[in-house]
mmCIF file of C-alpha atoms in Angstrom:
data_model
loop_
_atom_site.group_PDB
_atom_site.id
_atom_site.type_symbol
_atom_site.label_atom_id
_atom_site.label_comp_id
_atom_site.label_asym_id
_atom_site.label_seq_id
_atom_site.Cartn_x
_atom_site.Cartn_y
_atom_site.Cartn_z
ATOM 1 C CA MET R 1 -3.825 -41.112 -12.665
ATOM 2 C CA ALA R 2 -7.681 -39.838 -11.673
ATOM 3 C CA VAL R 3 -7.275 -37.137 -8.994
ATOM 4 C CA ARG R 4 -10.630 -36.091 -7.545
ATOM 5 C CA VAL R 5 -11.770 -31.777 -7.753
ATOM 6 C CA LEU R 6 -14.438 -29.859 -6.919
ATOM 7 C CA GLY R 7 -16.376 -27.697 -9.537
ATOM 8 C CA HIS R 8 -15.876 -28.471 -13.618
ATOM 9 C CA LEU R 9 -12.510 -28.760 -16.068
ATOM 10 C CA GLN R 10 -12.641 -26.524 -18.746
ATOM 11 C CA ALA R 11 -11.747 -28.946 -21.885
ATOM 12 C CA PRO R 12 -9.460 -28.499 -25.029
ATOM 13 C CA ALA R 13 -11.285 -30.074 -28.160
ATOM 14 C CA SER R 14 -8.891 -32.955 -27.816
ATOM 15 C CA LEU R 15 -10.760 -34.005 -24.448
ATOM 16 C CA LYS R 16 -14.012 -33.243 -26.312
ATOM 17 C CA ALA R 17 -13.118 -35.998 -28.107
ATOM 18 C CA LEU R 18 -11.359 -37.897 -25.373
ATOM 19 C CA VAL R 19 -14.947 -37.655 -23.983
ATOM 20 C CA ALA R 20 -16.514 -39.064 -27.376
ATOM 21 C CA VAL R 21 -14.596 -42.218 -27.489
ATOM 22 C CA LEU R 22 -14.335 -42.855 -23.904
ATOM 23 C CA LEU R 23 -17.979 -42.876 -24.140
ATOM 24 C CA ILE R 24 -18.747 -44.936 -26.809
ATOM 25 C CA GLY R 25 -16.193 -47.587 -24.344
ATOM 26 C CA GLY R 26 -18.386 -47.512 -22.087
ATOM 27 C CA PHE R 27 -16.806 -45.103 -19.401
ATOM 28 C CA SER R 28 -17.629 -44.186 -16.695
ATOM 29 C CA PRO R 29 -20.271 -41.367 -16.553
ATOM 30 C CA LEU R 30 -18.353 -38.560 -18.249
ATOM 31 C CA LEU R 31 -20.416 -35.259 -18.523
ATOM 32 C CA LEU R 32 -19.555 -32.522 -21.536
ATOM 33 C CA ALA R 33 -21.217 -29.569 -20.734
ATOM 34 C CA GLN R 34 -20.655 -25.945 -22.205
ATOM 35 C CA GLY R 35 -17.368 -27.392 -22.456
ATOM 36 C CA THR R 36 -16.716 -28.559 -19.607
ATOM 37 C CA PHE R 37 -14.774 -31.886 -19.409
ATOM 38 C CA VAL R 38 -16.424 -34.479 -15.454
ATOM 39 C CA ASN R 39 -16.343 -37.625 -14.151
ATOM 40 C CA LYS R 40 -19.172 -37.584 -11.801
ATOM 41 C CA ASP R 41 -18.433 -40.735 -8.536
ATOM 42 C CA PRO R 42 -21.585 -41.904 -8.867
ATOM 43 C CA GLU R 43 -21.135 -42.400 -4.858
ATOM 44 C CA THR R 44 -20.060 -39.044 -3.655
ATOM 45 C CA GLY R 45 -20.750 -36.964 -6.924
ATOM 46 C CA GLU R 46 -17.491 -35.534 -6.964
ATOM 47 C CA THR R 47 -15.981 -34.717 -10.305
ATOM 48 C CA ILE R 48 -12.705 -36.617 -10.879
ATOM 49 C CA CYS R 49 -10.424 -35.328 -14.334
ATOM 50 C CA ASP R 50 -7.275 -36.819 -15.234
ATOM 51 C CA TYR R 51 -4.425 -35.241 -13.991
ATOM 52 C CA ASP R 52 -1.636 -36.040 -16.132
ATOM 53 C CA ILE R 53 -3.339 -34.669 -19.300
ATOM 54 C CA ASN R 54 -5.137 -32.190 -18.400
ATOM 55 C CA ALA R 55 -3.532 -28.654 -17.579
ATOM 56 C CA ASP R 56 -6.770 -27.346 -16.482
ATOM 57 C CA CYS R 57 -6.908 -30.379 -13.976
ATOM 58 C CA ARG R 58 -3.878 -29.512 -12.444
ATOM 59 C CA LEU R 59 -4.317 -25.739 -11.925
ATOM 60 C CA LEU R 60 -7.580 -26.323 -9.890
ATOM 61 C CA LEU R 61 -5.735 -28.493 -7.800
ATOM 62 C CA GLN R 62 -2.871 -26.273 -7.005
ATOM 63 C CA ASN R 63 -5.645 -23.494 -6.383
ATOM 64 C CA ARG R 64 -7.562 -26.259 -4.125
ATOM 65 C CA ASN R 65 -4.475 -26.865 -1.845
ATOM 66 C CA LYS R 66 -3.991 -23.139 -1.012
ATOM 67 C CA VAL R 67 -4.552 -21.883 1.953
ATOM 68 C CA GLU R 68 -6.629 -19.362 2.356
ATOM 69 C CA ARG R 69 -4.249 -16.810 4.675
ATOM 70 C CA SER R 70 -4.655 -13.288 5.645
ATOM 71 C CA PRO R 71 -2.803 -9.636 5.237
ATOM 72 C CA LYS R 72 -0.760 -10.179 7.401
ATOM 73 C CA GLU R 73 -0.128 -13.287 6.759
ATOM 74 C CA SER R 74 0.348 -13.309 2.957
ATOM 75 C CA GLY R 75 2.606 -10.372 3.233
ATOM 76 C CA PRO R 76 5.966 -10.544 0.602
ATOM 77 C CA ILE R 77 7.325 -8.149 2.808
ATOM 78 C CA ASP R 78 7.839 -7.589 7.096
ATOM 79 C CA LEU R 79 7.113 -4.063 7.971
ATOM 80 C CA THR R 80 6.656 -4.702 11.567
ATOM 81 C CA GLY R 81 9.071 -3.248 13.992
ATOM 82 C CA TYR R 82 10.808 0.707 14.295
ATOM 83 C CA TRP R 83 12.633 2.096 10.841
ATOM 84 C CA MET R 84 14.389 5.287 11.346
ATOM 85 C CA SER R 85 14.476 7.718 8.150
ATOM 86 C CA VAL R 86 17.885 8.474 6.601
ATOM 87 C CA ILE R 87 18.143 11.797 4.929
ATOM 88 C CA THR R 88 20.705 12.424 2.224
ATOM 89 C CA GLU R 89 18.702 14.827 0.267
ATOM 90 C CA ASP R 90 17.073 17.526 0.180
ATOM 91 C CA TRP R 91 18.146 18.539 3.900
ATOM 92 C CA ARG R 92 17.485 22.011 4.348
ATOM 93 C CA TRP R 93 13.740 21.471 3.116
ATOM 94 C CA ARG R 94 13.017 18.059 5.652
ATOM 95 C CA VAL R 95 15.597 18.553 8.219
ATOM 96 C CA LEU R 96 15.341 22.039 8.796
ATOM 97 C CA THR R 97 12.171 24.733 7.742
ATOM 98 C CA PRO R 98 13.139 27.395 5.236
ATOM 99 C CA PRO R 99 11.980 30.548 4.856
ATOM 100 C CA LYS R 100 8.397 31.284 3.980
ATOM 101 C CA GLY R 101 8.861 31.514 -0.096
ATOM 102 C CA ASP R 102 11.427 28.881 -0.751
ATOM 103 C CA VAL R 103 8.968 26.681 -3.438
ATOM 104 C CA ALA R 104 12.043 25.284 -4.808
ATOM 105 C CA SER R 105 11.655 22.190 -6.470
ATOM 106 C CA LEU R 106 8.130 21.794 -6.014
ATOM 107 C CA PRO R 107 5.411 21.925 -8.895
ATOM 108 C CA LEU R 108 2.905 24.540 -7.603
ATOM 109 C CA ASN R 109 0.766 26.582 -9.402
ATOM 110 C CA VAL R 110 -0.663 30.875 -8.978
ATOM 111 C CA GLU R 111 -2.659 29.274 -6.220
ATOM 112 C CA GLY R 112 -0.065 27.042 -4.622
ATOM 113 C CA MET R 113 2.108 30.261 -5.182
ATOM 114 C CA ARG R 114 -0.525 32.466 -3.591
ATOM 115 C CA ALA R 115 -1.243 29.895 -0.177
ATOM 116 C CA ALA R 116 2.475 29.662 0.215
ATOM 117 C CA ASN R 117 3.306 33.054 0.568
ATOM 118 C CA GLU R 118 1.151 33.704 3.661
ATOM 119 C CA TRP R 119 2.062 31.201 5.615
ATOM 120 C CA ASP R 120 3.118 32.923 8.825
ATOM 121 C CA PRO R 121 6.283 31.741 10.374
ATOM 122 C CA ASN R 122 5.070 32.713 13.604
ATOM 123 C CA ASP R 123 2.380 30.525 13.802
ATOM 124 C CA VAL R 124 2.886 28.103 16.329
ATOM 125 C CA GLY R 125 1.308 24.300 17.365
ATOM 126 C CA SER R 126 0.244 23.785 13.371
ATOM 127 C CA CYS R 127 0.710 19.823 13.017
ATOM 128 C CA LYS R 128 -0.286 20.563 9.397
ATOM 129 C CA PRO R 129 3.652 19.473 8.467
ATOM 130 C CA PHE R 130 2.554 15.570 9.543
ATOM 131 C CA GLY R 131 0.028 15.045 7.518
ATOM 132 C CA ALA R 132 0.009 11.928 5.425
ATOM 133 C CA ALA R 133 0.963 13.558 2.938
ATOM 134 C CA GLY R 134 3.692 14.917 4.709
ATOM 135 C CA LEU R 135 4.641 13.464 7.138
ATOM 136 C CA MET R 136 7.486 10.635 6.385
ATOM 137 C CA ARG R 137 9.004 13.331 4.879
ATOM 138 C CA ASN R 138 9.806 14.728 8.085
ATOM 139 C CA PRO R 139 12.960 13.192 10.313
ATOM 140 C CA THR R 140 11.590 10.676 12.293
ATOM 141 C CA ARG R 141 11.012 6.791 13.431
ATOM 142 C CA VAL R 142 8.080 5.289 12.021
ATOM 143 C CA ARG R 143 6.311 1.720 13.901
ATOM 144 C CA PHE R 144 5.087 -0.662 11.940
ATOM 145 C CA GLN R 145 2.202 -3.282 14.012
ATOM 146 C CA TRP R 146 -0.785 -4.910 13.537
ATOM 147 C CA GLU R 147 -3.845 -3.886 14.586
ATOM 148 C CA ASP R 148 -5.678 -6.835 13.807
ATOM 149 C CA GLU R 149 -5.346 -9.522 10.815
ATOM 150 C CA ASN R 150 -6.475 -6.550 7.902
ATOM 151 C CA THR R 151 -4.859 -2.974 9.334
ATOM 152 C CA LEU R 152 -1.554 -2.084 9.600
ATOM 153 C CA ILE R 153 -0.716 0.554 11.901
ATOM 154 C CA ALA R 154 2.279 2.942 10.812
ATOM 155 C CA GLU R 155 3.345 5.321 14.231
ATOM 156 C CA THR R 156 5.551 8.165 14.211
ATOM 157 C CA ASP R 157 7.371 9.385 17.337
ATOM 158 C CA HIS R 158 8.364 12.990 15.378
ATOM 159 C CA GLY R 159 4.626 14.732 15.531
ATOM 160 C CA VAL R 160 3.304 11.798 16.907
ATOM 161 C CA GLN R 161 0.760 10.454 14.340
ATOM 162 C CA THR R 162 -1.259 7.427 13.755
ATOM 163 C CA ARG R 163 -1.714 6.070 10.231
ATOM 164 C CA ARG R 164 -3.890 3.456 9.506
ATOM 165 C CA PHE R 165 -3.358 0.889 6.311
ATOM 166 C CA GLN R 166 -6.589 -1.032 5.897
ATOM 167 C CA PHE R 167 -6.637 -4.201 3.360
ATOM 168 C CA GLY R 168 -9.732 -5.037 1.767
ATOM 169 C CA ALA R 169 -11.677 -1.548 2.397
ATOM 170 C CA THR R 170 -13.860 0.399 0.077
ATOM 171 C CA PRO R 171 -12.540 4.024 0.046
ATOM 172 C CA PRO R 172 -15.747 6.033 1.558
ATOM 173 C CA GLY R 173 -18.300 7.737 0.078
ATOM 174 C CA PRO R 174 -17.708 12.096 0.019
ATOM 175 C CA GLU R 175 -19.730 12.077 3.011
ATOM 176 C CA HIS R 176 -16.548 10.750 4.801
ATOM 177 C CA PRO R 177 -15.464 13.171 7.710
ATOM 178 C CA HIS R 178 -11.816 14.259 6.404
ATOM 179 C CA SER R 179 -9.043 13.736 9.120
ATOM 180 C CA LEU R 180 -4.779 14.775 8.843
ATOM 181 C CA GLN R 181 -3.799 10.916 8.247
ATOM 182 C CA GLY R 182 -6.801 10.481 6.193
ATOM 183 C CA PHE R 183 -8.626 7.555 5.210
ATOM 184 C CA SER R 184 -6.227 4.482 3.550
ATOM 185 C CA VAL R 185 -6.637 2.068 1.635
ATOM 186 C CA ALA R 186 -3.913 -0.869 1.540
ATOM 187 C CA SER R 187 -3.475 -3.651 -0.993
ATOM 188 C CA TRP R 188 -0.094 -6.207 -1.252
ATOM 189 C CA GLY R 189 1.808 -6.095 -4.955
ATOM 190 C CA ALA R 190 4.393 -8.992 -6.500
ATOM 191 C CA SER R 191 6.760 -7.338 -4.241
ATOM 192 C CA GLY R 192 5.533 -4.500 -1.891
ATOM 193 C CA LEU R 193 3.042 -2.843 -0.104
ATOM 194 C CA LYS R 194 0.611 -0.184 -2.331
ATOM 195 C CA VAL R 195 -1.236 1.933 0.045
ATOM 196 C CA GLU R 196 -4.123 4.763 -1.759
ATOM 197 C CA THR R 197 -5.320 7.764 0.904
ATOM 198 C CA SER R 198 -7.834 10.101 0.554
ATOM 199 C CA HIS R 199 -10.173 12.344 2.353
ATOM 200 C CA LEU R 200 -7.356 14.815 3.972
ATOM 201 C CA SER R 201 -7.640 17.431 5.480
ATOM 202 C CA ALA R 202 -5.358 20.429 4.318
ATOM 203 C CA GLY R 203 -1.462 20.286 5.310
ATOM 204 C CA TYR R 204 1.737 20.865 4.186
ATOM 205 C CA LEU R 205 4.148 19.143 1.793
ATOM 206 C CA ARG R 206 7.141 21.345 3.312
ATOM 207 C CA LYS R 207 7.218 22.499 6.646
ATOM 208 C CA ASN R 208 7.535 25.882 5.168
ATOM 209 C CA GLY R 209 3.388 26.556 4.885
ATOM 210 C CA VAL R 210 3.667 24.702 1.390
ATOM 211 C CA PRO R 211 0.267 23.239 0.658
ATOM 212 C CA TYR R 212 -1.273 20.777 0.050
ATOM 213 C CA SER R 213 -5.672 20.664 -0.395
ATOM 214 C CA GLU R 214 -8.528 18.429 1.158
ATOM 215 C CA GLY R 215 -9.063 17.348 -2.312
ATOM 216 C CA ALA R 216 -5.370 15.210 -2.690
ATOM 217 C CA LYS R 217 -4.717 12.258 -3.485
ATOM 218 C CA LEU R 218 -1.823 9.888 -1.848
ATOM 219 C CA THR R 219 -0.379 6.873 -3.314
ATOM 220 C CA GLU R 220 2.631 5.290 -1.516
ATOM 221 C CA TYR R 221 5.254 2.040 -2.998
ATOM 222 C CA TYR R 222 6.433 0.285 0.006
ATOM 223 C CA ASN R 223 9.594 -2.000 -0.818
ATOM 224 C CA VAL R 224 11.841 -3.857 2.005
ATOM 225 C CA TYR R 225 15.743 -4.646 0.267
ATOM 226 C CA THR R 226 18.843 -6.223 2.307
ATOM 227 C CA ALA R 227 22.148 -3.398 1.753
ATOM 228 C CA PHE R 228 25.765 -3.741 3.645
ATOM 229 C CA ASP R 229 24.024 -6.586 5.635
ATOM 230 C CA GLU R 230 21.283 -4.260 6.939
ATOM 231 C CA THR R 231 17.435 -3.908 6.095
ATOM 232 C CA TRP R 232 15.783 -0.906 4.184
ATOM 233 C CA LEU R 233 12.623 0.510 3.109
ATOM 234 C CA THR R 234 12.456 2.657 0.344
ATOM 235 C CA ILE R 235 8.702 4.767 -0.018
ATOM 236 C CA THR R 236 8.063 5.978 -2.812
ATOM 237 C CA THR R 237 5.033 8.950 -2.742
ATOM 238 C CA ILE R 238 2.935 10.227 -5.570
ATOM 239 C CA VAL R 239 0.729 13.392 -4.538
ATOM 240 C CA GLU R 240 -2.018 14.368 -6.878
ATOM 241 C CA ASP R 241 -3.772 17.828 -5.784
ATOM 242 C CA PRO R 242 -4.837 19.934 -9.189
ATOM 243 C CA LYS R 243 -5.894 23.205 -6.396
ATOM 244 C CA TYR R 244 -2.169 23.426 -5.667
ATOM 245 C CA LEU R 245 0.152 21.652 -8.279
ATOM 246 C CA THR R 246 0.620 21.368 -11.870
ATOM 247 C CA ARG R 247 1.485 17.863 -11.816
ATOM 248 C CA THR R 248 1.798 15.103 -8.949
ATOM 249 C CA PHE R 249 4.476 15.733 -6.484
ATOM 250 C CA ASN R 250 7.144 12.522 -6.850
ATOM 251 C CA THR R 251 9.406 11.390 -4.174
ATOM 252 C CA SER R 252 11.274 8.424 -2.698
ATOM 253 C CA LEU R 253 12.058 8.554 1.104
ATOM 254 C CA ASP R 254 15.170 5.716 2.678
ATOM 255 C CA PHE R 255 14.657 4.047 5.791
ATOM 256 C CA LYS R 256 16.488 1.858 8.023
ATOM 257 C CA LYS R 257 15.619 -0.932 10.344
ATOM 258 C CA LEU R 258 16.273 -0.195 13.828
ATOM 259 C CA GLU R 259 17.182 -3.630 16.215
ATOM 260 C CA ASP R 260 15.145 -1.778 18.717
ATOM 261 C CA ASP R 261 12.782 0.224 20.219
ATOM 262 C CA SER R 262 15.731 2.441 22.750
ATOM 263 C CA ASP R 263 16.035 5.825 20.207
ATOM 264 C CA TRP R 264 11.985 5.654 20.409
ATOM 265 C CA ASN R 265 11.444 9.681 21.144
ATOM 266 C CA PRO R 266 7.144 11.101 20.991
ATOM 267 C CA THR R 267 7.070 14.091 20.414
ATOM 268 C CA PRO R 268 4.098 15.976 19.917
ATOM 269 C CA CYS R 269 3.432 18.827 17.229
ATOM 270 C CA GLN R 270 5.282 22.218 18.145
ATOM 271 C CA ALA R 271 6.748 24.609 16.459
ATOM 272 C CA VAL R 272 10.535 24.713 15.135
ATOM 273 C CA ALA R 273 13.113 27.391 14.544
ATOM 274 C CA ILE R 274 12.718 29.176 11.232
ATOM 275 C CA VAL R 275 15.673 29.520 9.445
ATOM 276 C CA GLY R 276 16.886 32.678 8.750
ATOM 277 C CA SER R 277 14.192 34.509 11.365
ATOM 278 C CA GLU R 278 15.153 36.018 14.339
#
């Protein structure tokens, strides 16, 4: 059967031979140019290809039938709603504030060690532990919602921070201002979400002053799955910071989906108790 499709189709050699036969046999006008196999409808000007014998025609027809959808509509996972961090590892670093100098398991270079040892435990009101590179490691709840068709918002109640994941955006130039949450470019993968964040202001990877610099880059992978009849989110984070780290700092964080917002408890950045301090 003949199927009408717009555009030219790449033809294999066998179809080129078929074109020649049809031309000799007086078939309706066939055009063969630049390796294309096209049959023009003299009345409408549309291109016609043989659906039964031309795989390219089938593929083109399938693509034509696909409706262009926005990032909000086309995601392979649904992140909207409320999530709670489930901390089963690194408790003493993520829930508590460790003493100054506790940098175990962190790939710090000499400059990073120096900066960590300069941290003042009496410094109050700092929101540096809530910058994008360390935010999700805090014991927090996260609310995801769409701001528009191309922007997904992630808000935390602990620290009261807001991140914007912008689909289709281009990372800005070096003149763009830096901020605690930086500039995040988002893209859907086959089974999850990828977020790349730049233009960060300096912050902490750990509450006791372990630093990351303004030149740090954060890459995250978000994946949703079901286990034990519950919906879970795992975020894999990769922090690159040549100024303070000898290599990338990689972590994996787990969140469980909540039924509603009854536990949502916004708490702005504030000083926390120091383990072992008076």
